[in-house]
Coordinates of C-alpha atoms in Angstrom, one line a residue:
X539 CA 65.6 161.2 -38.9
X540 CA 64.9 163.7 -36.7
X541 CA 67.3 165.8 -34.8
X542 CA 66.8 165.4 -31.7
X543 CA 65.0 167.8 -28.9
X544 CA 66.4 170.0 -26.7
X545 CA 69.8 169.7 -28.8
X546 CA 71.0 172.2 -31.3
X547 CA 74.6 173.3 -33.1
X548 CA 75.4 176.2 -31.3
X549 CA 75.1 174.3 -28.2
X550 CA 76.6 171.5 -28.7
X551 CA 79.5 173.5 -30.4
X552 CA 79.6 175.6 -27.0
X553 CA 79.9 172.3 -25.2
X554 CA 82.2 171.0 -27.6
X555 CA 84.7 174.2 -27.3
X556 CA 84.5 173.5 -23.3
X557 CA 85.6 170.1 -23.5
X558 CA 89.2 170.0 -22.5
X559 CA 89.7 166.5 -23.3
X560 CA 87.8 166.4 -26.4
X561 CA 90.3 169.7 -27.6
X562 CA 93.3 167.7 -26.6
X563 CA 92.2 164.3 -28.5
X564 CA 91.2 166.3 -31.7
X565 CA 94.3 168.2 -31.9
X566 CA 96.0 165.4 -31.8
X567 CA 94.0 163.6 -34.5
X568 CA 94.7 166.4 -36.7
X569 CA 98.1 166.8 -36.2
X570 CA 99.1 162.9 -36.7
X571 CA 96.4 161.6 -38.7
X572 CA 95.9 165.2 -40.7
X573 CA 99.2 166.3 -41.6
X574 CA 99.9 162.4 -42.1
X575 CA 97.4 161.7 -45.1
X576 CA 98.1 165.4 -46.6
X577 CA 102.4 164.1 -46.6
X578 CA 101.4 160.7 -48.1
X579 CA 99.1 162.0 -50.8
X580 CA 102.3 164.5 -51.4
X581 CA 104.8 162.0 -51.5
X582 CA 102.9 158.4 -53.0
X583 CA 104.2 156.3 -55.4
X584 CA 101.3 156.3 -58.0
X585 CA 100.2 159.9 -58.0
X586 CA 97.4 159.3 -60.5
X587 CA 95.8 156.7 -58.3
X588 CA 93.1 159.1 -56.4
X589 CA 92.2 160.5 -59.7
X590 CA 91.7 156.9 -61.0
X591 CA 89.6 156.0 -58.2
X592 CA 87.5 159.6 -58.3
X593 CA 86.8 158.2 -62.4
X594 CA 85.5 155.0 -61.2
X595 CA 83.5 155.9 -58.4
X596 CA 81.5 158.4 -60.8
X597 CA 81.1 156.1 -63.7
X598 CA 79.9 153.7 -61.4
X599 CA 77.3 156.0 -59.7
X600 CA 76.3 156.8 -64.0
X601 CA 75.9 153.2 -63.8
X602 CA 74.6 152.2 -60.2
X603 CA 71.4 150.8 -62.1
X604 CA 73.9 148.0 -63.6
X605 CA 76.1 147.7 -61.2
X606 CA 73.2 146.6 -58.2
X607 CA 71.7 144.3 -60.3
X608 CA 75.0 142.3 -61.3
X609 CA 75.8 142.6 -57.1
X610 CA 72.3 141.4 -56.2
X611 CA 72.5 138.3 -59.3
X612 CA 75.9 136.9 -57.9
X613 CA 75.4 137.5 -54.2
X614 CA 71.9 135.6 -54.6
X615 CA 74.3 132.7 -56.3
X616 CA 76.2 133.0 -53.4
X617 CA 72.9 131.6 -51.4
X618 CA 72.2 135.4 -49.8
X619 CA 69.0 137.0 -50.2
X620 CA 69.2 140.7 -50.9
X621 CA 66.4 143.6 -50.0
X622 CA 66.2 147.2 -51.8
X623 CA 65.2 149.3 -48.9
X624 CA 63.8 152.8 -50.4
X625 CA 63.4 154.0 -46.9
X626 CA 64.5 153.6 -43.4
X627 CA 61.6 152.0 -41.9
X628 CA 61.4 149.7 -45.1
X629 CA 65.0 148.5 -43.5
X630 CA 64.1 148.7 -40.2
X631 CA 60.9 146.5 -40.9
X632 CA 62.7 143.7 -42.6
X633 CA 65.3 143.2 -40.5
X634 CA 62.9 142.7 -37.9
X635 CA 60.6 140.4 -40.5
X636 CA 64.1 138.5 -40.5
X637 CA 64.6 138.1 -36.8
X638 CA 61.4 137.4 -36.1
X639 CA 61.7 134.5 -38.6
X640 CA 65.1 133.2 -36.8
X641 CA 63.7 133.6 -33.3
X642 CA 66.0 136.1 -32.6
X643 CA 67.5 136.9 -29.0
X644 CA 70.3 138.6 -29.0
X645 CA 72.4 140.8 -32.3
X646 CA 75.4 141.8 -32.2
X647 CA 76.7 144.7 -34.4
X648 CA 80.1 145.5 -35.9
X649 CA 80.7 149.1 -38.4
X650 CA 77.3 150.1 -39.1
X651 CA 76.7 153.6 -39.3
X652 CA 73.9 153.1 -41.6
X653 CA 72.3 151.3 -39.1
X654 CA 72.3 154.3 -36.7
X655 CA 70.9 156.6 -39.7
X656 CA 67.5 154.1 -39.5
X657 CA 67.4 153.7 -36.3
X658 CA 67.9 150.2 -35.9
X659 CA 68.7 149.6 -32.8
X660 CA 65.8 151.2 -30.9
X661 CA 63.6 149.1 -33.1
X662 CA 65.3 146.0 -32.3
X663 CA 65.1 146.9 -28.5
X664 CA 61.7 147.6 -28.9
X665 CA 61.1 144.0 -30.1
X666 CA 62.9 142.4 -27.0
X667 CA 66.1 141.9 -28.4
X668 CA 69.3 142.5 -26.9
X669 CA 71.8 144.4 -29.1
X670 CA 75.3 144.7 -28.4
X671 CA 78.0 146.6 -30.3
X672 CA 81.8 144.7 -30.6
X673 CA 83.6 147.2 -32.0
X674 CA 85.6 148.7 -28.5
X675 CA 84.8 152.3 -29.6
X676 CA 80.9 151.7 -30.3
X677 CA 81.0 149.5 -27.1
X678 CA 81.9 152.5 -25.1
X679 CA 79.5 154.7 -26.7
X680 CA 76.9 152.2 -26.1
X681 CA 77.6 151.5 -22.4
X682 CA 77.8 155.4 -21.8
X683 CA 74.5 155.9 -23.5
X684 CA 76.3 158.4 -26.0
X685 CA 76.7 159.3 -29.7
X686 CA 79.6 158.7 -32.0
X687 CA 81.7 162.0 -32.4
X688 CA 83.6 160.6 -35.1
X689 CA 83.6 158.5 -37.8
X690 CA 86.5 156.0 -37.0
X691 CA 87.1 157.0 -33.1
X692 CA 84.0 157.0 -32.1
X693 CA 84.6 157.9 -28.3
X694 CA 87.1 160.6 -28.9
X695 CA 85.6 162.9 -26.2
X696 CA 85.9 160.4 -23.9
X697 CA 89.7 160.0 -21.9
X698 CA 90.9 156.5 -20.5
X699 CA 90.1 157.5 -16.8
X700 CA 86.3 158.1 -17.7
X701 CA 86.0 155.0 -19.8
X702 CA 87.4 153.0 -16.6
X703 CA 85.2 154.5 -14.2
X704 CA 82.8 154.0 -17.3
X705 CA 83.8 150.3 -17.3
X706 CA 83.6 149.6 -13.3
X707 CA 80.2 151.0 -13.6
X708 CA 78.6 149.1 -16.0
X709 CA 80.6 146.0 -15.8
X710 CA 81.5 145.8 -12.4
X711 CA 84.8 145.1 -13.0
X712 CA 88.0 146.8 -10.8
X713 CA 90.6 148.9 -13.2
X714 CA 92.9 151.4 -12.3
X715 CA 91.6 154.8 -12.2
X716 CA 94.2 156.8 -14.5
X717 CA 95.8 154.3 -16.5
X718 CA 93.5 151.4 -17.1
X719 CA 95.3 149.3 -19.3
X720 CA 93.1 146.5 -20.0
X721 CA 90.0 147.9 -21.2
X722 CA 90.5 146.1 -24.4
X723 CA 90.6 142.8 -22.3
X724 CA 87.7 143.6 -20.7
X725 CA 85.6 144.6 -23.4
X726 CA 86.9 140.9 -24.9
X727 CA 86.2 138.5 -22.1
X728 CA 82.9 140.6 -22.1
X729 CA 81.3 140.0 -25.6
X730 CA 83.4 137.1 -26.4
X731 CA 80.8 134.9 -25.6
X732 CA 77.7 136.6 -26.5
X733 CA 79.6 136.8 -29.7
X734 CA 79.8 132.9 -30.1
X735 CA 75.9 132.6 -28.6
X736 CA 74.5 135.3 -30.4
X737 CA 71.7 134.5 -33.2
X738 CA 72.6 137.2 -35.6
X739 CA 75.2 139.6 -36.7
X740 CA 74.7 142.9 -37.9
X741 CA 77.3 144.7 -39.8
X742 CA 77.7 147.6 -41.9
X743 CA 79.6 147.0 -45.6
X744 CA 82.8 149.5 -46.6
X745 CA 82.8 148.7 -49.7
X746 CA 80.9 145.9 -51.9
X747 CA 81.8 144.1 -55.1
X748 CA 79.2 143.4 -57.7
X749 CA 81.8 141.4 -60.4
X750 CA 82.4 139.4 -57.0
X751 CA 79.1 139.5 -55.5
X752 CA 80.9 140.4 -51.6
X753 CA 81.2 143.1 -49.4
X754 CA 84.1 144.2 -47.4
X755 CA 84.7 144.9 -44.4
X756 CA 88.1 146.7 -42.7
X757 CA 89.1 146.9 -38.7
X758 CA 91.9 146.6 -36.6
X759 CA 90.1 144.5 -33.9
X760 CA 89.3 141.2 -35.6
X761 CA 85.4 141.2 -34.1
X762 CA 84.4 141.6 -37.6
X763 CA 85.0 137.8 -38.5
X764 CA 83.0 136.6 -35.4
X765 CA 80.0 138.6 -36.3
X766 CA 80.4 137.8 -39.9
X767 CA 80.4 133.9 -38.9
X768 CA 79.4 132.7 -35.8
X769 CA 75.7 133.8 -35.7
X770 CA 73.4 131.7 -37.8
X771 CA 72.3 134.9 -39.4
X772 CA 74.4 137.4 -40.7
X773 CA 72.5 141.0 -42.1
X774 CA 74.4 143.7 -43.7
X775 CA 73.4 147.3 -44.4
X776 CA 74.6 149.2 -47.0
X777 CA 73.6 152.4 -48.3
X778 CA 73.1 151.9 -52.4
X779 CA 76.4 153.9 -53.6
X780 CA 79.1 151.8 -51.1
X781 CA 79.7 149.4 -53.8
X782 CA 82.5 149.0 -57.3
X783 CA 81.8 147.4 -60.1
X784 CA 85.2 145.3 -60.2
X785 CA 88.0 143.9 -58.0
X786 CA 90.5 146.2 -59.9
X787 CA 88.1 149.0 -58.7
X788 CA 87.2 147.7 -55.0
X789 CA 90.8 147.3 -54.3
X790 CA 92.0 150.7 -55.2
X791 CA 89.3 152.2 -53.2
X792 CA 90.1 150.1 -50.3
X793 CA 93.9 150.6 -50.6
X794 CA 92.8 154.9 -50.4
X795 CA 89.7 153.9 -47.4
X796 CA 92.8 152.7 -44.9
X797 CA 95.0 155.3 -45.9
X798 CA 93.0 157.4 -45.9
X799 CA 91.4 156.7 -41.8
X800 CA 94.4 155.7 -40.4
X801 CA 97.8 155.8 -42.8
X802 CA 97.5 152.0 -43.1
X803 CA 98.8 150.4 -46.3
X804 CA 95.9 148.1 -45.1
X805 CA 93.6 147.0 -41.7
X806 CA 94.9 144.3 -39.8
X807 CA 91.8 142.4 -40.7
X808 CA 90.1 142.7 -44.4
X809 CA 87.1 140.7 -43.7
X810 CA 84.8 139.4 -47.1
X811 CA 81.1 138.4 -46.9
X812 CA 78.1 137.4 -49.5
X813 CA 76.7 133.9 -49.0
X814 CA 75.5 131.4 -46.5
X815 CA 77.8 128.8 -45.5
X816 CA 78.2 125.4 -47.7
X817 CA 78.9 122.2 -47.1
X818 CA 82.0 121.4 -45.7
X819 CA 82.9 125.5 -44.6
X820 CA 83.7 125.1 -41.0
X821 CA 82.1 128.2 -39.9
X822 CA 79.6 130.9 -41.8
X823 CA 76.1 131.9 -41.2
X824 CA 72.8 129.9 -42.2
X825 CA 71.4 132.7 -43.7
X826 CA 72.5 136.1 -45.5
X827 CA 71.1 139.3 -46.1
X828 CA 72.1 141.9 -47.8
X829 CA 70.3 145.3 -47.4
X830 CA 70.7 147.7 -49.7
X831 CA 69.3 151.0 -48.6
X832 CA 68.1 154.0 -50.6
X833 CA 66.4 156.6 -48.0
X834 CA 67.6 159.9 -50.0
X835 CA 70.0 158.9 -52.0
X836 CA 68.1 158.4 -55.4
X837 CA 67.2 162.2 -55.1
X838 CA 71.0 162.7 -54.7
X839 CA 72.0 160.7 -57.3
X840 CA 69.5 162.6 -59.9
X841 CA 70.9 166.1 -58.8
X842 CA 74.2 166.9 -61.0
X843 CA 75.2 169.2 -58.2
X844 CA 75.3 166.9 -55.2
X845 CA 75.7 163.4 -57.1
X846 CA 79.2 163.3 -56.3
X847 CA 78.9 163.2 -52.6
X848 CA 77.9 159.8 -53.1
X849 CA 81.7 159.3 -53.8
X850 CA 82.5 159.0 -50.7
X851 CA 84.4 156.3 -48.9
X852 CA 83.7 156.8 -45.5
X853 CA 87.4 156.8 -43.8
X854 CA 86.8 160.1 -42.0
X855 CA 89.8 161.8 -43.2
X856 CA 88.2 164.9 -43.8
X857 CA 87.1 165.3 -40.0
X858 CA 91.3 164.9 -39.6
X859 CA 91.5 168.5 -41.0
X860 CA 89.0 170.3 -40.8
X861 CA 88.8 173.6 -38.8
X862 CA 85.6 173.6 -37.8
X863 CA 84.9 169.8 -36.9
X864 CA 88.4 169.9 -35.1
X865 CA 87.0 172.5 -32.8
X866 CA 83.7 171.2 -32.0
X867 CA 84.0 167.6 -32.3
X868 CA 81.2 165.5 -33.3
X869 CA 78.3 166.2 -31.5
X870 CA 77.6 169.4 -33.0
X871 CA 76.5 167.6 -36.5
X872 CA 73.7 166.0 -34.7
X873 CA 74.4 163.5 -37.5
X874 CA 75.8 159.8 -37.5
X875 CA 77.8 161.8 -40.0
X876 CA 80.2 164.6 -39.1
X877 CA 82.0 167.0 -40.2
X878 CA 82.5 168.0 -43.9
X879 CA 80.9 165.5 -45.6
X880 CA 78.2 165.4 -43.1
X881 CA 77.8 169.3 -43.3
X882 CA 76.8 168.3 -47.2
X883 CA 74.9 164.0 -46.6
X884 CA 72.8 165.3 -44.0
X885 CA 71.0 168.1 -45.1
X886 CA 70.5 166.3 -48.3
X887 CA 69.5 163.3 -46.4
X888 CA 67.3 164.4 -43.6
X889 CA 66.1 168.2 -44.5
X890 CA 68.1 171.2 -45.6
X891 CA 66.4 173.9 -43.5
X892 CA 66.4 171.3 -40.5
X893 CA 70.1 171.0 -41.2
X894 CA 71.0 174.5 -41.9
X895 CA 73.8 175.1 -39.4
X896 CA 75.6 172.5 -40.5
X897 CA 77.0 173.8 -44.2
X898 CA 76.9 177.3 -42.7
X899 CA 79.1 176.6 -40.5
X900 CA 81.5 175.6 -42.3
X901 CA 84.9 177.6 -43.4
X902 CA 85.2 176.7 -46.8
X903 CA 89.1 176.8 -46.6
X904 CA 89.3 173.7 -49.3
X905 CA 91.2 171.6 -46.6
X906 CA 88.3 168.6 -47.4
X907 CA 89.2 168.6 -50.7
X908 CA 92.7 168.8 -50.5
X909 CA 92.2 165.6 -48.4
X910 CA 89.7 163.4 -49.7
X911 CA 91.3 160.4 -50.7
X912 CA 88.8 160.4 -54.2
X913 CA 89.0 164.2 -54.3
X914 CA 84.9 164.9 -53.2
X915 CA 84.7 169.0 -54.2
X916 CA 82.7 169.2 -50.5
X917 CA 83.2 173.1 -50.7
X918 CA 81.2 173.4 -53.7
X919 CA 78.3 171.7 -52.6
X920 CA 78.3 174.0 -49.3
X921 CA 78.0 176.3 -51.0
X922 CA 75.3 174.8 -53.1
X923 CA 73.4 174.0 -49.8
X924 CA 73.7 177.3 -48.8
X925 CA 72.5 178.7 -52.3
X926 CA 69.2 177.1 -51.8
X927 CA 68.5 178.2 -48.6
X928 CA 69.2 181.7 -49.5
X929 CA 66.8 181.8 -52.3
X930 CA 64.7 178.3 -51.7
X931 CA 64.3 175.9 -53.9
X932 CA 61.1 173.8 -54.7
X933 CA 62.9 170.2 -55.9
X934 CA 64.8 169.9 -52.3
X935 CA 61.6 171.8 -50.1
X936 CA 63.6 174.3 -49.1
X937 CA 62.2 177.3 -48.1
X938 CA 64.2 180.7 -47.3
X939 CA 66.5 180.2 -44.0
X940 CA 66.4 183.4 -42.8
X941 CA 64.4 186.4 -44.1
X942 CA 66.2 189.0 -41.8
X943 CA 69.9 187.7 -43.0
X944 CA 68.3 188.0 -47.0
X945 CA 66.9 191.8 -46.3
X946 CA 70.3 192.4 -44.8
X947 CA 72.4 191.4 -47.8
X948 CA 69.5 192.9 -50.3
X949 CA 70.4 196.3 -49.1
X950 CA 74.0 195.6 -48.8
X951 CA 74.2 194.8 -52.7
X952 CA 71.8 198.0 -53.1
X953 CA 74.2 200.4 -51.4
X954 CA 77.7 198.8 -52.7
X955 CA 76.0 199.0 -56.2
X956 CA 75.2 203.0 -55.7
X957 CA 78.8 204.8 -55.0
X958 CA 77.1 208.1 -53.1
X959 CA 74.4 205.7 -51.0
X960 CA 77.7 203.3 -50.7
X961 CA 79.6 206.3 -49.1
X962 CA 76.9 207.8 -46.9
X963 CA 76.0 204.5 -45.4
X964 CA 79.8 203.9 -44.6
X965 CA 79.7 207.6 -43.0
X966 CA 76.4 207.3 -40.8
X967 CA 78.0 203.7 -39.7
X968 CA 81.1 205.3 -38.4
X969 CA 79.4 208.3 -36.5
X970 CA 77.0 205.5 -35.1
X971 CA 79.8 203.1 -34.3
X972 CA 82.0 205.8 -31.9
X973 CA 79.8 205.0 -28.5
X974 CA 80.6 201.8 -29.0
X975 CA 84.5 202.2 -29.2
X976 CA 86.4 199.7 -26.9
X977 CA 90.4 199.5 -26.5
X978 CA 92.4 200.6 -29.7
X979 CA 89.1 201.8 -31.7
X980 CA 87.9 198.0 -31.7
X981 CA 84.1 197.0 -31.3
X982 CA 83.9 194.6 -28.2
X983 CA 80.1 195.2 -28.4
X984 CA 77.6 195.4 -31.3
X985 CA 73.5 195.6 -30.8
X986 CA 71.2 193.5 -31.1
X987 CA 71.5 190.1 -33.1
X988 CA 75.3 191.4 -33.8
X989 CA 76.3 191.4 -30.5
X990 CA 77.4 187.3 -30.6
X991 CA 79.8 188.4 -33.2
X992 CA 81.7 189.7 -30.5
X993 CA 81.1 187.4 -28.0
X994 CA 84.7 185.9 -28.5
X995 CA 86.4 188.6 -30.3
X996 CA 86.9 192.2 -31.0
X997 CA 86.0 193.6 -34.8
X998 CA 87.5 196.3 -36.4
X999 CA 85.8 199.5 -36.9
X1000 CA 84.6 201.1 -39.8
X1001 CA 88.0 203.8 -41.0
X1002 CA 86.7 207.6 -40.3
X1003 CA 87.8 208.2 -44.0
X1004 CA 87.4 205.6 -47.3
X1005 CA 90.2 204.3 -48.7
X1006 CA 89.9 205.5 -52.0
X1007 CA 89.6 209.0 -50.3
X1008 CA 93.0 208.3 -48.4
X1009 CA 95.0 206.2 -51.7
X1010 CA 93.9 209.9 -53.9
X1011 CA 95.9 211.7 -51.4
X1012 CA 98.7 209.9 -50.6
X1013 CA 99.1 208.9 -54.4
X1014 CA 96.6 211.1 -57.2
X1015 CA 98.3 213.3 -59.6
X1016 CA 100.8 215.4 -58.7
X1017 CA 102.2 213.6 -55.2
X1018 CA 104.7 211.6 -54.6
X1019 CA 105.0 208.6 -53.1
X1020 CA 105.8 210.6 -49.6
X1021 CA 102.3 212.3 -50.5
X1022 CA 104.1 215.7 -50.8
X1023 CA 103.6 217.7 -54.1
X1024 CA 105.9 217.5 -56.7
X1025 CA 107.5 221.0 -57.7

């Protein structure tokens, strides 16, 4: 995956940070869904439960080797077929071996984000099929020709007025301009039947079970059965750390997954997949597929230091608090993942250096953390990321971000380590700064490459004496506390 041209974080962050309706939906994300999860991890009943789940999620990852294996041997008792994708066009290539076998017309999707990190659907296009998304957020997204800006409200930039003029467009259909209350009806008596004619479903997996041999699937919708049953095909993608090793394990992590995306005890609809349909089931597919998809994460899974980001759960919760993402949206990560935990998947995924912005922009405040339903330490591996591209490293083909920034913060740690080169450099700085003195001796302009730093905000300037220098008179030996001289 590439990212894409003519696109770029600052950018989209500016556009982002312009968006009035996008600032209005996120802070109100964060300040329901947010505050919510943070007051429910406070206040749960079984307090040792995220720990629990954080243990098992790591032994499993020690043990994925194991743990595939048993999932692949029962789901092919089941009567599925399952495919080890190492990369994305390995994926890509036999879903469309698969289609092409079936005679395939027309797909339609339900929760697969892994499908937009291979680029499935433009390859399924390309073949003459028609692809269609059910889920009423990725429906939007689709109709608008857009990208997902987050990971479970996908069209969270988008307000109801521009989805109804959205939805007269494309679907020639009359709604009320600024209160369309029957998108959802729409977007049914839409797909409804291209649901029930389609000749394969495509979904995503939340979380499989090898000791079972399924995969689970969570919504609120209830699309999620008709895609999972009515085609005669069914295909799920699934990257190769979404699955437990037990029941006891997959339901704990599925309790924390709903909680943890949308303070459910559980989804209105907990859907379960893993086999064609036998004799005497009165609905199911013909044929099942389960794809399980590597592209990265082997190299992840080897590096101690990023291993556990393959922990994660996928409920979004740490886009609900995050400072950053809940200022920019989703756009910015030029990712199907966003915010924290796509700061850290897709540099490790698709190129550090390509990915740079994203784990330097980051605040590393600890609110991830603090929120992650299995307790993910996403701050550490920022700053990790942001280790190597300081000094490179050959195992990830990093090279140095930014030669300039490293010169810059050579000298600094030359000067701070030398007291007299320390002081002079502060002295020269604030002869040097006094032109540039704005309201209340604050900067509003710096030179050069600096000068974006105050693009949005004032800095302080550098004191005309040290501290130390000041703290020695007001306090050294022989003053009081009033700096006068005792005696």
């Amino acid at each position: 995956m590439t990212l894409q041209a003519g696109r770029n974080y600052r950018e989209e962050a500016s556009k982002g940070l312009d968006n009035d309706c996008l600032q209005k939906s996120l802070k109100k994300l964060q300040n329901n869904f947010g505050k919510g999860a943070m007051e429910y991890w406070a206040s749960m009943t079984d307090s040792g439960l995220r720990d629990r789940a954080k243990n098992t999620r790591m032994e499993t990852l020690a043990n994925l080797d194991v743990v595939l294996s048993t999932l692949a041997e029962n789901v092919e008792k089941a009567g599925g077929h399952v495919y080890f994708a190492k990369t994305a066009e390995d994926a890509v290539n036999y879903c469309l071996r698969v289609a092409a076998k079936n005679d395939v017309e027309t797909v339609v999707k339900s929760k697969s984000m892994t499908s937009a990190e291979i680029g499935l659907d433009a390859a399924l296009k390309g073949s003459d099929i028609e692809v269609l998304e059910t889920d009423l957020g990725e429906y939007i997204i689709q109709l608008a020709e857009d990208q997902a800006s987050h990971t479970i409200a996908p069209c969270i930039h988008l307000n109801r007025s521009q989805i109804g003029r959205l939805f007269e467009e494309k679907l020639a259909v009359a709604l009320h301009r600024r209160y369309p209350p029957n998108l959802p009806d729409c977007q049914k008596s839409t797909l409804r039947h291209k649901m029930l004619d389609a000749d394969m479903g495509i979904t995503g997996c939340n979380i499989a079970c090898a000791e079972t041999g399924r995969i689970s699937l969570v919504s609120n919708e209830g699309n999620i059965r008709m895609v999972t049953t009515m085609p005669r095909v069914h295909v799920a993608l699934m990257g190769l750390e979404r699955v437990a090793a037990t029941m006891e394990d997959h339901q704990g992590l599925l309790q924390l997954l709903t909680q943890g995306a949308a303070l459910q005890k559980l989804s209105t609809y907990v859907s379960f997949a893993g086999g064609k349909r036998l004799a005497g089931d009165p609905d199911g597919p013909e044929e099942f597929h389960l794809v399980v998809i590597d592209n990265g994460r082997s190299k992840i899974l080897g590096d101690n230091a990023f291993r556990e980001v393959l922990a994660c759960i996928r409920c979004g919760a740490c886009l609900n608090i995050c400072p950053v993402y809940g200022r920019i949206g989703g756009h910015a990560y030029l990712s199907p993942y966003s915010g924290p935990v796509g700061a850290v998947v897709s540099p490790l995924l698709f190129g550090i250096n390509q990915y740079a912005d994203l784990c330097k922009g980051e605040s590393l405040c600890g609110a991830c953390l603090d929120i992650c339903p299995v307790k993910i330490d996403l701050p550490r591996m920022l700053l990790e990321l942001r280790y190597k591209l300081a000094y490179g490293d050959r195992k990830w083909q990093t090279r140095k971000h930014d030669r300039g920034e490293a010169l810059v913060f050579k000298l600094w740690r030359i000067s701070i380590a030398a007291g007299p080169l320390y002081r002079l450099a502060l002295r020269c700085g604030y002869w040097m700064q006094r032109p540039l003195f704005g309201r209340k001796s604050l900067l509003s302009i710096l030179p050069g490459p600096a000068k974006r730093w105050c693009a949005d905000r004032d800095m302080p300037s550098l004191a005309g004496e040290p501290f130390s220098r000041r703290w020695k008179k007001r306090h050294g030996k022989g003053r009081t506390q009033h700096g006068v001289k005792d005696g």
